[in-house]
Coordinates of C-alpha atoms in Angstrom, one line a residue:
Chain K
X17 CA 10.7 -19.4 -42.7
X18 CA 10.8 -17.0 -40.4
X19 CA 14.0 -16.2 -37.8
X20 CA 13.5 -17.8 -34.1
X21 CA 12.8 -15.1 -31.4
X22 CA 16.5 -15.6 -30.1
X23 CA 18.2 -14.9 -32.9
X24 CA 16.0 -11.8 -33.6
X25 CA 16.5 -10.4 -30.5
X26 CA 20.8 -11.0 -31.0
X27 CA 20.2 -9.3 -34.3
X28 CA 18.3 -6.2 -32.3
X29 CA 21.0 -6.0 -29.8
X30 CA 24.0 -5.8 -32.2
X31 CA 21.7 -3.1 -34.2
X32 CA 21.3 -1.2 -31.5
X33 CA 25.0 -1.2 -30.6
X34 CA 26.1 -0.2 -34.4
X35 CA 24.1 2.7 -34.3
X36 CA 25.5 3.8 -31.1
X37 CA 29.0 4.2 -31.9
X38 CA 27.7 5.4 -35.4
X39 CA 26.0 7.9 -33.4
X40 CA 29.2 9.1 -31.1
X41 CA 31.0 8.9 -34.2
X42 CA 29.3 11.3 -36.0
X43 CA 29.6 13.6 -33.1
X44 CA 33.6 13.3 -32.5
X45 CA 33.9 14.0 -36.1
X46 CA 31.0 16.8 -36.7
X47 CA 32.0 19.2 -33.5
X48 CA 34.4 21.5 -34.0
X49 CA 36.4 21.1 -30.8
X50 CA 38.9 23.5 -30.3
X51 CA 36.0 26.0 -30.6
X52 CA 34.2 24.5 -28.1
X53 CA 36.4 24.4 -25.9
X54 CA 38.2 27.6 -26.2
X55 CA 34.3 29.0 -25.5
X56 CA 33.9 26.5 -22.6
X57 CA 36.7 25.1 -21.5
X58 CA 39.9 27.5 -21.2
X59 CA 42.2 26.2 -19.4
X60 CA 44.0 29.4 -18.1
X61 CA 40.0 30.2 -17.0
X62 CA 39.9 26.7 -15.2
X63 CA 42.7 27.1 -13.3
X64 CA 41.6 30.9 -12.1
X65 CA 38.6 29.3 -10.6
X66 CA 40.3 28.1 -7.6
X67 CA 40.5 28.5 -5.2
X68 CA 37.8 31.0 -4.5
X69 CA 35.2 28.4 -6.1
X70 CA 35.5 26.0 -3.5
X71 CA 36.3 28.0 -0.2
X72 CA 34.0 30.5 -1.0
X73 CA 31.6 29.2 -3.3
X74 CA 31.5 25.8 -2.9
X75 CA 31.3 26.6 1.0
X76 CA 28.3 28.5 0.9
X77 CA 26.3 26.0 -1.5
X78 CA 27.2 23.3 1.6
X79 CA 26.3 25.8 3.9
X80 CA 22.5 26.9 2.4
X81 CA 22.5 23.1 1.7
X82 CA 23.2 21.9 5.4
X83 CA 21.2 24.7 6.5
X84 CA 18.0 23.9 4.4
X85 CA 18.3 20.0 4.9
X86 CA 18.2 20.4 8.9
X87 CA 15.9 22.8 8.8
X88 CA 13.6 20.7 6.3
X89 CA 14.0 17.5 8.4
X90 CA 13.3 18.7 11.6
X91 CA 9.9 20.9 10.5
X92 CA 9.4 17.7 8.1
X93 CA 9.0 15.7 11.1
X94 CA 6.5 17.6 12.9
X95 CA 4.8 17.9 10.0
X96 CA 5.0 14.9 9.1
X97 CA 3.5 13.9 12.7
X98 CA 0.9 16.3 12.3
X99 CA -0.3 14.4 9.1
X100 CA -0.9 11.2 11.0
X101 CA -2.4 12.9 14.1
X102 CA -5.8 11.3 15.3
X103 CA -6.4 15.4 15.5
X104 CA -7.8 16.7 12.3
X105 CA -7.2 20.1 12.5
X106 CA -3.5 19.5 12.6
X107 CA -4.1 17.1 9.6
X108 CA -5.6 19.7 7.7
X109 CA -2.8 22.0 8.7
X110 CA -0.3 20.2 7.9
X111 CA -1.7 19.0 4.5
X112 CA -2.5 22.7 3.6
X113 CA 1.2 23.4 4.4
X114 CA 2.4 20.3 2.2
X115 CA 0.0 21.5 -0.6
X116 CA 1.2 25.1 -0.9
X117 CA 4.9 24.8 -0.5
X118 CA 5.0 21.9 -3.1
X119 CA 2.6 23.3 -5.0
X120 CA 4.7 26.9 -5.9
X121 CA 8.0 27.2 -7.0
X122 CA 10.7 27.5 -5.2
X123 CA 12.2 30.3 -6.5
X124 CA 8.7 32.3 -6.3
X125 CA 8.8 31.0 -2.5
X126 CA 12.6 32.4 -2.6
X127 CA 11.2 36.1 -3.7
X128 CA 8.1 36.3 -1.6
X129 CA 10.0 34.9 1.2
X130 CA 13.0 36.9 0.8
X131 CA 11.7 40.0 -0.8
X132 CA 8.2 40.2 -0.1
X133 CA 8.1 39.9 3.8
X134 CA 10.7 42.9 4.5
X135 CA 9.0 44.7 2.2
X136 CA 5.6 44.1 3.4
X137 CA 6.3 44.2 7.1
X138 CA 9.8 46.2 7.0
X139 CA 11.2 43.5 9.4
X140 CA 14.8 42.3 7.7
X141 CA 16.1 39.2 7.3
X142 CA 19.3 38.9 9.8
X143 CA 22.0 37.4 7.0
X144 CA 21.8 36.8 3.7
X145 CA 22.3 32.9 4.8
X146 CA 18.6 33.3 6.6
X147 CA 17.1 34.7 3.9
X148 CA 18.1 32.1 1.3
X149 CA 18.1 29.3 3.9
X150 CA 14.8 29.8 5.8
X151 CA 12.3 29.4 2.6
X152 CA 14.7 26.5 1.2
X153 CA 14.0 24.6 4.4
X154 CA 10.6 25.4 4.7
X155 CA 9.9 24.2 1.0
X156 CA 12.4 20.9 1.7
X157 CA 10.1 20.6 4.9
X158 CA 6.9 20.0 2.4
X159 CA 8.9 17.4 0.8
X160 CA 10.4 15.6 3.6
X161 CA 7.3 15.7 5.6
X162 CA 5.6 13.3 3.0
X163 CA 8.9 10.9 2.9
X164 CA 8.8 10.4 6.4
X165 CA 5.5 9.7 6.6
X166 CA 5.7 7.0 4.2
X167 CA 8.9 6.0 6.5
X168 CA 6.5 5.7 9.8
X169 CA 3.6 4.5 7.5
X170 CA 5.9 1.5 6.8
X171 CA 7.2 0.6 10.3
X172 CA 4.4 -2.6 10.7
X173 CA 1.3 -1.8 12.8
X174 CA 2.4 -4.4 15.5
X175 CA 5.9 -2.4 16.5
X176 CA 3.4 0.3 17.6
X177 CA 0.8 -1.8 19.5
X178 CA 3.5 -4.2 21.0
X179 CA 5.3 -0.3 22.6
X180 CA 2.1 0.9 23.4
X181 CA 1.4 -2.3 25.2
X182 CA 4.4 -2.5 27.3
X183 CA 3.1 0.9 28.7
X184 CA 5.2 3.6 26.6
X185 CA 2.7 6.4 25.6
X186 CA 2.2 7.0 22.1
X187 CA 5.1 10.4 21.9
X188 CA 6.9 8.2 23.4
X189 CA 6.9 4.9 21.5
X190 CA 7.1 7.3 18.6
X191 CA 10.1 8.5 19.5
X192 CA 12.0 5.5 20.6
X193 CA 10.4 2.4 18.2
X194 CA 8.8 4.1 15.2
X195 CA 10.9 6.9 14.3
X196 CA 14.5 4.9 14.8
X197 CA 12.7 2.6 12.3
X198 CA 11.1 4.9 10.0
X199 CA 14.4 6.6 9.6
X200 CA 16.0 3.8 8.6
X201 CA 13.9 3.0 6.1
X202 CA 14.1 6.7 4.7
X203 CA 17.4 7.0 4.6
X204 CA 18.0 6.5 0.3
X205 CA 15.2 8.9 -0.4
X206 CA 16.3 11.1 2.4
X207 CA 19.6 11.1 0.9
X208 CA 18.3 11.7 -2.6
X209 CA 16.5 15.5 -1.0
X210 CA 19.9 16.4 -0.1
X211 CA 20.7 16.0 -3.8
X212 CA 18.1 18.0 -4.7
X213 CA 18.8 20.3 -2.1
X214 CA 22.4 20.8 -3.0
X215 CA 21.4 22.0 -6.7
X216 CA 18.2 24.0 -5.2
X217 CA 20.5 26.0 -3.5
X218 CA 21.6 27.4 -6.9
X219 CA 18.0 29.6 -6.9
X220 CA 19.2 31.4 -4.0
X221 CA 21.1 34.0 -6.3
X222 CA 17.3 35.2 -7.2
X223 CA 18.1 37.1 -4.1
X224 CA 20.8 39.3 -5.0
X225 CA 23.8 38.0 -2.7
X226 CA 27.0 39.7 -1.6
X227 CA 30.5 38.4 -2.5
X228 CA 30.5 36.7 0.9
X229 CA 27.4 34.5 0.1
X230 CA 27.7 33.5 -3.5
X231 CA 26.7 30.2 -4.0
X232 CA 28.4 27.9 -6.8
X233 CA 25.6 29.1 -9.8
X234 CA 26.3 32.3 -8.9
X235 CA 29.8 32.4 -8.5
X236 CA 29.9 30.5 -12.1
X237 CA 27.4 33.0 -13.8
X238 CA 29.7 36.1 -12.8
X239 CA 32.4 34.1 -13.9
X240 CA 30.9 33.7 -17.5
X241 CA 30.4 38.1 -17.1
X242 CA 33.2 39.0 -16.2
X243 CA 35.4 36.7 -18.5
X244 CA 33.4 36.7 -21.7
X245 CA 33.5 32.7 -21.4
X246 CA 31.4 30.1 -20.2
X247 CA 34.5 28.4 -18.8
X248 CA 33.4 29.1 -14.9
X249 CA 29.6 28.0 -15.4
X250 CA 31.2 24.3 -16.7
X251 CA 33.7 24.7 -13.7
X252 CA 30.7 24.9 -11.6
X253 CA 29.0 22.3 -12.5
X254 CA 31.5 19.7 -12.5
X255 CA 32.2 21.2 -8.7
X256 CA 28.2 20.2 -8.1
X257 CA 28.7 16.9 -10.0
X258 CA 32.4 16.1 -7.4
X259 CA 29.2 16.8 -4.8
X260 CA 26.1 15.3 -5.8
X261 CA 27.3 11.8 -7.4
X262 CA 29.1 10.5 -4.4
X263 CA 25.5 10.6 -3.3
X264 CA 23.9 9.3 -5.7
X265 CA 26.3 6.3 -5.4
X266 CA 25.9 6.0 -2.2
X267 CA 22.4 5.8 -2.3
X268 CA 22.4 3.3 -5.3
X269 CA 24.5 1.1 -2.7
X270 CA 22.4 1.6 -0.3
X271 CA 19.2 0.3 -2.0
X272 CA 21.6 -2.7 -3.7
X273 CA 22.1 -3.5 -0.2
X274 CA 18.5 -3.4 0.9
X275 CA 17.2 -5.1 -1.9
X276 CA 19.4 -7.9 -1.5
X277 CA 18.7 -7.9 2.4
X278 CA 15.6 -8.3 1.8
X279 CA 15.7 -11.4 0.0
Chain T
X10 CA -7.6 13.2 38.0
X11 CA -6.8 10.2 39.7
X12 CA -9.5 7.7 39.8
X13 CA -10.4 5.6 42.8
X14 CA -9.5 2.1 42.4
X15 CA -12.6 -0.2 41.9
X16 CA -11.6 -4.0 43.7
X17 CA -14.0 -6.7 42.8
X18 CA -13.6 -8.9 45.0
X19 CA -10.3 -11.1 43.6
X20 CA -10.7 -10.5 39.9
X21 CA -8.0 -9.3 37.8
X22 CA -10.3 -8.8 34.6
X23 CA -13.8 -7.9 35.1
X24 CA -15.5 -7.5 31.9
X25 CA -19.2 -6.5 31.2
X26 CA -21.6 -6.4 28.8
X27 CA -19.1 -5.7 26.1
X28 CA -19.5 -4.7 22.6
X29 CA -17.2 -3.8 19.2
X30 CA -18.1 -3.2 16.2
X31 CA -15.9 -2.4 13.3
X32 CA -18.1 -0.4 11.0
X33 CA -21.7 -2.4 10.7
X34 CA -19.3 -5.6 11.3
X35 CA -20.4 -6.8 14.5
X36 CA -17.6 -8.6 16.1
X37 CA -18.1 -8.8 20.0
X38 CA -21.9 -9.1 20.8
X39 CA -22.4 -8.7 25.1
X40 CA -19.3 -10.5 26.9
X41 CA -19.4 -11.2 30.2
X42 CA -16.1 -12.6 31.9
X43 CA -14.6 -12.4 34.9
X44 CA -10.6 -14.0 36.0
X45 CA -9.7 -14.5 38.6
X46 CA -6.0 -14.0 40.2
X47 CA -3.7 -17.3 39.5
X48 CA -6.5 -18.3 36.7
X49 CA -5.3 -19.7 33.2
X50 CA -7.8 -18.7 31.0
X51 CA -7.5 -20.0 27.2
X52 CA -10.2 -18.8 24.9
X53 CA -11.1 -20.6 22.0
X54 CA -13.2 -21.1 19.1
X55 CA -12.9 -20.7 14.9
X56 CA -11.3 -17.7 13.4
X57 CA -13.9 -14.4 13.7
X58 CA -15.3 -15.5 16.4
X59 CA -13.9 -12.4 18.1
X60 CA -11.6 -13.7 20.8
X61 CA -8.7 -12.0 19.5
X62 CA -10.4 -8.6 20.0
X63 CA -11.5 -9.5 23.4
X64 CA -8.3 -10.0 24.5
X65 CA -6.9 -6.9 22.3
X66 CA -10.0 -4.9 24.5
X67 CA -8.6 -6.2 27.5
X68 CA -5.9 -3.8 27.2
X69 CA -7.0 -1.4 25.0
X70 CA -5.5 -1.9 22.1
X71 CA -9.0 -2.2 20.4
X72 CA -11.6 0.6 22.1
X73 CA -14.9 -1.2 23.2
X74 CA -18.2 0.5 21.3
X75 CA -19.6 -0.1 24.6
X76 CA -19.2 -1.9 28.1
X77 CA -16.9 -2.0 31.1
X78 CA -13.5 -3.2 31.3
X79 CA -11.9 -3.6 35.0
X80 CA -8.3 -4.8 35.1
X81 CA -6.6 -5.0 38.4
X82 CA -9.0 -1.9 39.5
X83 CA -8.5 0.2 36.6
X84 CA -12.0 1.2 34.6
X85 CA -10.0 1.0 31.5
X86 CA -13.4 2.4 30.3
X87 CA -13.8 5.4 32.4
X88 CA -12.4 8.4 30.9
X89 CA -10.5 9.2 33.4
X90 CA -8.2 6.1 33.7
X91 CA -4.1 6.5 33.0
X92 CA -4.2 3.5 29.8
X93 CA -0.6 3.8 30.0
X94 CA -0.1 3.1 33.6
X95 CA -2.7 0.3 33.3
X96 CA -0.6 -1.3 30.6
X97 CA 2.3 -1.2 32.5
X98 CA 1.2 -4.1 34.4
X99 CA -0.8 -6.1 31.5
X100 CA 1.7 -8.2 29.5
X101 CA 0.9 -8.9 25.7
X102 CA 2.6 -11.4 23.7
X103 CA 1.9 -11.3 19.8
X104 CA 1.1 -13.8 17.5
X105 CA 3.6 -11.9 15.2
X106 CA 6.2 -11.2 18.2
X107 CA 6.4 -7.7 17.4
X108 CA 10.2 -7.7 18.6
X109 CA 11.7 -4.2 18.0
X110 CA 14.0 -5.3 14.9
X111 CA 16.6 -2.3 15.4
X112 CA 17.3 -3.2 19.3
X113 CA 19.3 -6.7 20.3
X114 CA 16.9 -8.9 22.3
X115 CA 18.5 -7.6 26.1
X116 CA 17.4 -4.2 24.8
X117 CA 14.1 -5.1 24.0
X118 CA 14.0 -6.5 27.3
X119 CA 15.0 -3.4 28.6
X120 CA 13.9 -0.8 26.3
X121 CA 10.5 -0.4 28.8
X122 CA 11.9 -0.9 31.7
X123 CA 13.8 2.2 31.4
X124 CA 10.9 4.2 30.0
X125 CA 8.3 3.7 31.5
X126 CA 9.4 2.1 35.0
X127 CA 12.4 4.2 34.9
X128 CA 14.8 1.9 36.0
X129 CA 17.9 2.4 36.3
X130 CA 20.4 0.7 33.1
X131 CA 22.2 -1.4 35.5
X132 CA 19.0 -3.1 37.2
X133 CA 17.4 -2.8 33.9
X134 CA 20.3 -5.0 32.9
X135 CA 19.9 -7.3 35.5
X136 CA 16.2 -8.2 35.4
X137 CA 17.1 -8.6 31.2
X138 CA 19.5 -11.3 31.9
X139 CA 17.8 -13.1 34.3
X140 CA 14.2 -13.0 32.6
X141 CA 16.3 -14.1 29.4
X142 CA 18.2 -17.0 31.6
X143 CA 14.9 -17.6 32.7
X144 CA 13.3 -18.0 28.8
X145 CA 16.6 -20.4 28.2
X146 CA 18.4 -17.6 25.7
X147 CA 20.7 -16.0 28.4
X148 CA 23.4 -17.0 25.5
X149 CA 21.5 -14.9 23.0
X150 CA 21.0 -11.5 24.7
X151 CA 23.5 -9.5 22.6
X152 CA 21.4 -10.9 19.4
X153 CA 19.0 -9.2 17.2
X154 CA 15.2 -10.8 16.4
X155 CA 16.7 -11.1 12.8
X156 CA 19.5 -13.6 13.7
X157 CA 16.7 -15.5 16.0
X158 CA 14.2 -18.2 15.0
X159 CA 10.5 -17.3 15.6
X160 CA 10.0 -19.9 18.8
X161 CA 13.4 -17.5 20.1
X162 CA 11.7 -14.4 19.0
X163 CA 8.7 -15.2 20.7
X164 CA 10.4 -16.1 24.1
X165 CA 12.1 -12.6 24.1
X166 CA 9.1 -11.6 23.7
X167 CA 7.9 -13.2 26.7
X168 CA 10.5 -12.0 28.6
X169 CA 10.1 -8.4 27.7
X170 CA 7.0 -8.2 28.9
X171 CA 7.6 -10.2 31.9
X172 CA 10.4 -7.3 32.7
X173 CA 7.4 -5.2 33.5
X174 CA 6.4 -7.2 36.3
X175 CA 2.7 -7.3 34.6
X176 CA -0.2 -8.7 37.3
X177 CA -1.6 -10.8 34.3
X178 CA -0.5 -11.7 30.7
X179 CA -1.9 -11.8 28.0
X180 CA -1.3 -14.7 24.9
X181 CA -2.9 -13.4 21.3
X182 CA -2.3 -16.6 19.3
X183 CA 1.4 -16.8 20.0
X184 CA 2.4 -20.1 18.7
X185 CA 0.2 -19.4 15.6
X186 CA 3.1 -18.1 13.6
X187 CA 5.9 -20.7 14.7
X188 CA 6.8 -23.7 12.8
X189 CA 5.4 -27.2 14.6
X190 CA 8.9 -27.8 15.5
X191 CA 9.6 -24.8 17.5
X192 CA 5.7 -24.7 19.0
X193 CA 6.6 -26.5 22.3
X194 CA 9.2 -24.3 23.4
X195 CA 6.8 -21.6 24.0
X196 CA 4.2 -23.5 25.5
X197 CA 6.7 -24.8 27.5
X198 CA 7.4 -21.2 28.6
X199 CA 3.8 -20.4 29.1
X200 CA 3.1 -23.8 31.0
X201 CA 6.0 -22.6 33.6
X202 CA 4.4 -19.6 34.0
X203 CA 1.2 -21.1 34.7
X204 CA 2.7 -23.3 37.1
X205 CA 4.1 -20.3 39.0
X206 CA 0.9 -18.8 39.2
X207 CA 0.4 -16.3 36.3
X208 CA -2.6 -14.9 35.8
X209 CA -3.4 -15.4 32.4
X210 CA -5.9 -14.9 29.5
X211 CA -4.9 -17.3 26.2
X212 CA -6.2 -17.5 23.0
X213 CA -4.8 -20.0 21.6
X214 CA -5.5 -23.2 19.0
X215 CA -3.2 -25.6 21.1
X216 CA -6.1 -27.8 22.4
X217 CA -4.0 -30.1 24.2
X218 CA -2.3 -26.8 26.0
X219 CA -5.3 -25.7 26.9
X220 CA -6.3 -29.4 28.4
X221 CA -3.2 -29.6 30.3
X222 CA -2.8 -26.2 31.9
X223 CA -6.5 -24.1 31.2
X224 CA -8.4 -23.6 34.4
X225 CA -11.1 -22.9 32.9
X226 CA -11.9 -22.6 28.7
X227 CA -14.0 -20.3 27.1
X228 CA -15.5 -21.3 23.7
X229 CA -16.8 -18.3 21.7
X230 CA -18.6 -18.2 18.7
X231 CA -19.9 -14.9 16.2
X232 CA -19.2 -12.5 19.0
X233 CA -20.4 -14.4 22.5
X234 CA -19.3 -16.5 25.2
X235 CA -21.1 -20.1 23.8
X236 CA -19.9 -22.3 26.8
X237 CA -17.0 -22.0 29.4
X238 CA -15.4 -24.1 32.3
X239 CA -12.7 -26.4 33.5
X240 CA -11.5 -28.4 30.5
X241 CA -12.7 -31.3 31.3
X242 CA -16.1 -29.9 30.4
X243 CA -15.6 -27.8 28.1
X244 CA -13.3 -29.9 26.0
X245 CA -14.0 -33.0 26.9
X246 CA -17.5 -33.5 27.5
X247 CA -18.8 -30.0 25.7
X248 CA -22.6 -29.3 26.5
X249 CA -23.5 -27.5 22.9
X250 CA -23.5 -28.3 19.4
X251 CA -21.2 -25.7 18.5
X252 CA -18.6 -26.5 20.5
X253 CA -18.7 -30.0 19.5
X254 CA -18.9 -29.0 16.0
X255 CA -15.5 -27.1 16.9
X256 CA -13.5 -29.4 18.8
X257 CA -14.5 -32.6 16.0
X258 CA -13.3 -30.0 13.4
X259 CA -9.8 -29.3 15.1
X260 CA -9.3 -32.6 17.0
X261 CA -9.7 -34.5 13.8
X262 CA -6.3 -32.5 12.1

């Protein structure tokens, strides 16, 4: 006779389990620590990090970050307004613009941007923070334009028609009904493109930066040149990780909360 | 670009020869209809039979394929006319409230009013509280349409429009959504604004509403007007088959 469905599944889940810690086991046991971390985790090497990797580094990673995010919100929303347009020209500009700048990597956006344009046209960029900041919003604006879309696109029809009835033109039922709302709703995936932001700004050392504007990646990789050891790249990333997870935290909280709103 | 204001005689709505179609579908087929001021109008008649887009058409909210709209001197049709402006004094009330969730119910009383009349906040205020007093949820102006029940929601509602000072209202269904219980408030909100002299268009299932307060009914069937006039006609002693095919279906619920 064969075993009930219950207990097979109890077997499954204590398998699964066993070979777990079997797994983790065999690592402990198999990697030779000490030469791990003397290659990546000195800890006369951690403790020269700082401060420089936070208030220089860390800085300018927050900096291209904040710079990039309010730039990408801001042309995200007009783009974003130009997708739903009864116009079509400025729906196919806008979905022209939302093709091409998702549709090429950021860093190649980062060199033709950066590089390419001075060269081409011998205009310069004014800081090094423009030139790493400007085609990181304008690619964030690609993405964001699409989220708050789907943000307006999910406000009901009737908040718009009951505005537009009371006499409020459509800019302007837009701006005080719809978009208050759409934000709202946004808000997790809106947080989760600063995320992304925060660790895109790492592709901004394509562009050659000064001591002033290192970002974290950088600051890490000269770390790892100048000390033989990959001590400051791991340094680094546990300085994104103290960033991005609060973050992500937040925004699993914050979709908890609406899921269990919306029951 | 201002457009010289068009009076027929007392009407407030003046529509003619009015068509929509969405797509090859059909839906208002040559309406004629005329209110006057202080009129109740309630529209009735089975679902698709295109009197909730004639009432939407009344204030634009669907565009007419064809025909001529006149509120309150406004050819809403003319190209020329300020939709916005014309709104400003056509009330709408939802069958799905369409309360601003993110706003408490004073400041979707207000919201407009500062907008669009450009009121200032303190009379703004004032014309919230009272209009709310005046719907019976002066205690619930600092709530929002999530801690309300729907006959609540739907009285803000009324209010907010009313804070426009609209020259006629218009009623899309709006006890459709409400549980039996809560029904009567709102018609009991309507029926006082009827008494004071509203002009207003209705579409509406509430036969014994549209008995007690209609002026006049109109009974529309697949697009047209089939039969209108007081309700005692119309209702009572109805002159064609398909009304009386109507009114034995829903009487007999």
């Amino acid at each position: 006779m064969a075993i009930s469905k219950r207990k097979r599944a109890m077997y499954t889940r204590y398998a699964v389990y066993a070979l777990s810690i079997a797994a983790l086991l065999a690592v402990a046991l198999l990697v030779d620590w000490s030469k791990l971390s003397n290659a990546m985790f000195r800890w006369n090497l951690v403790k020269e990090q700082f401060p420089d990797i936070l208030t220089k580094a860390a800085k300018n990673t927050v900096i291209f970050t904040i710079l990039g995010f309010a730039g990408g919100l801001s042309f995200g929303l007009i783009f974003a307004l130009m997708r739903l347009s009864t116009i079509r020209p400025y729906r196919w500009l806008a979905a022209i613009y939302i093709e091409i700048f998702r549709g090429i990597p950021l860093v190649v956006t980062l060199l033709i941007l950066g590089f390419g344009i001075p060269i081409a046209t011998g205009w310069q960029w004014p800081n090094a923070y423009m030139q790493g900041a400007v085609p990181l919003a304008l690619v964030a604006a690609a993405y964001m334009a699409e989220t708050i879309r789907a943000g307006i696109e999910a406000v009901p029809k009737g908040q718009m028609e009951a505005a537009r009835s009371l006499g409020m033109s459509y800019p302007r039922a837009m701006a005080t009904i719809i978009i208050p709302q759409a934000l709202r709703i946004i808000i997790p995936p809106l947080t989760n493109e600063f995320v992304l932001l925060i660790k895109d700004t790492s592709l901004i050392s394509v562009l050659g930066v000064t001591a002033a504007t290192k970002d974290l990646a950088r600051f890490g990789r000269d770390g790892v040149n100048s000390t033989a050891n990959a001590t400051p790249l791991m340094v680094a990333g546990l300085v994104y990780l103290a960033m991005t997870l609060p973050l992500t935290q937040l925004v699993a909280w914050m979709e908890r909360r609406a899921k269990a709103a919306g029951k | 670009m201002s457009q010289e204001p068009i009076f027929i005689d007392d009407y407030v709505v003046s529509i003619s020869d009015l068509n929509k179609s969405f797509g090859t579908n059909h839906v208002l087929r040559g309406i004629d209809l005329e209110v006057q001021r202080g009129e109740v109008v309630c529209i009735i008649g089975p679902s698709g039979s295109g009197k909730s887009t004639l009432l939407r058409c009344v204030n634009m909210l669907e565009k007419p394929s064809s025909g001529q709209i006149v509120v309150l001197g406004r050819e809403l049709t003319h190209i020329d006319c300020d939709i916005d402006e014309a709104r400003s004094k056509i009330g709408m009330v939802f069958q799905q409230f369409n309360l601003f969730p993110h706003m408490t119910a004073l400041q979707n009383v207000c919201v407009a009013q500062r907008k669009v009349l450009k009121r200032s906040a303190a009379e703004a205020e004032q014309t919230a509280r009272a209009l709310l007093q005046r719907v019976g949820l002066g205690e619930k102006a600092d709530a929002y349409p999530g801690q309300l029940s729907g006959g609540q929601q739907q009285r803000v509602a009324i209010a907010r429009a009313l804070a426009m000072n609209p020259d006629v209202m218009l009623f899309d269904e709006a006890t459709s959504a409400l549980d039996p219980e809560l029904v009567g408030e709102v018609l009991q909100v309507m029926r006082s604004l009827a008494d004071e002299g509203m002009t207003m268009l209705v579409v509406t299932h509430e036969m014994s509403f549209a008995s007690n307060v209609a002026s006049r009914v109109v009974f529309m069937d697949g697009g047209v007007i089939v039969e209108q006039g007081p309700p005692s006609q119309v209702i009572s002693s109805p002159r064609e088959e398909r009304t009386r095919t109507f009114l034995a279906n829903v009487l007999n619920h």
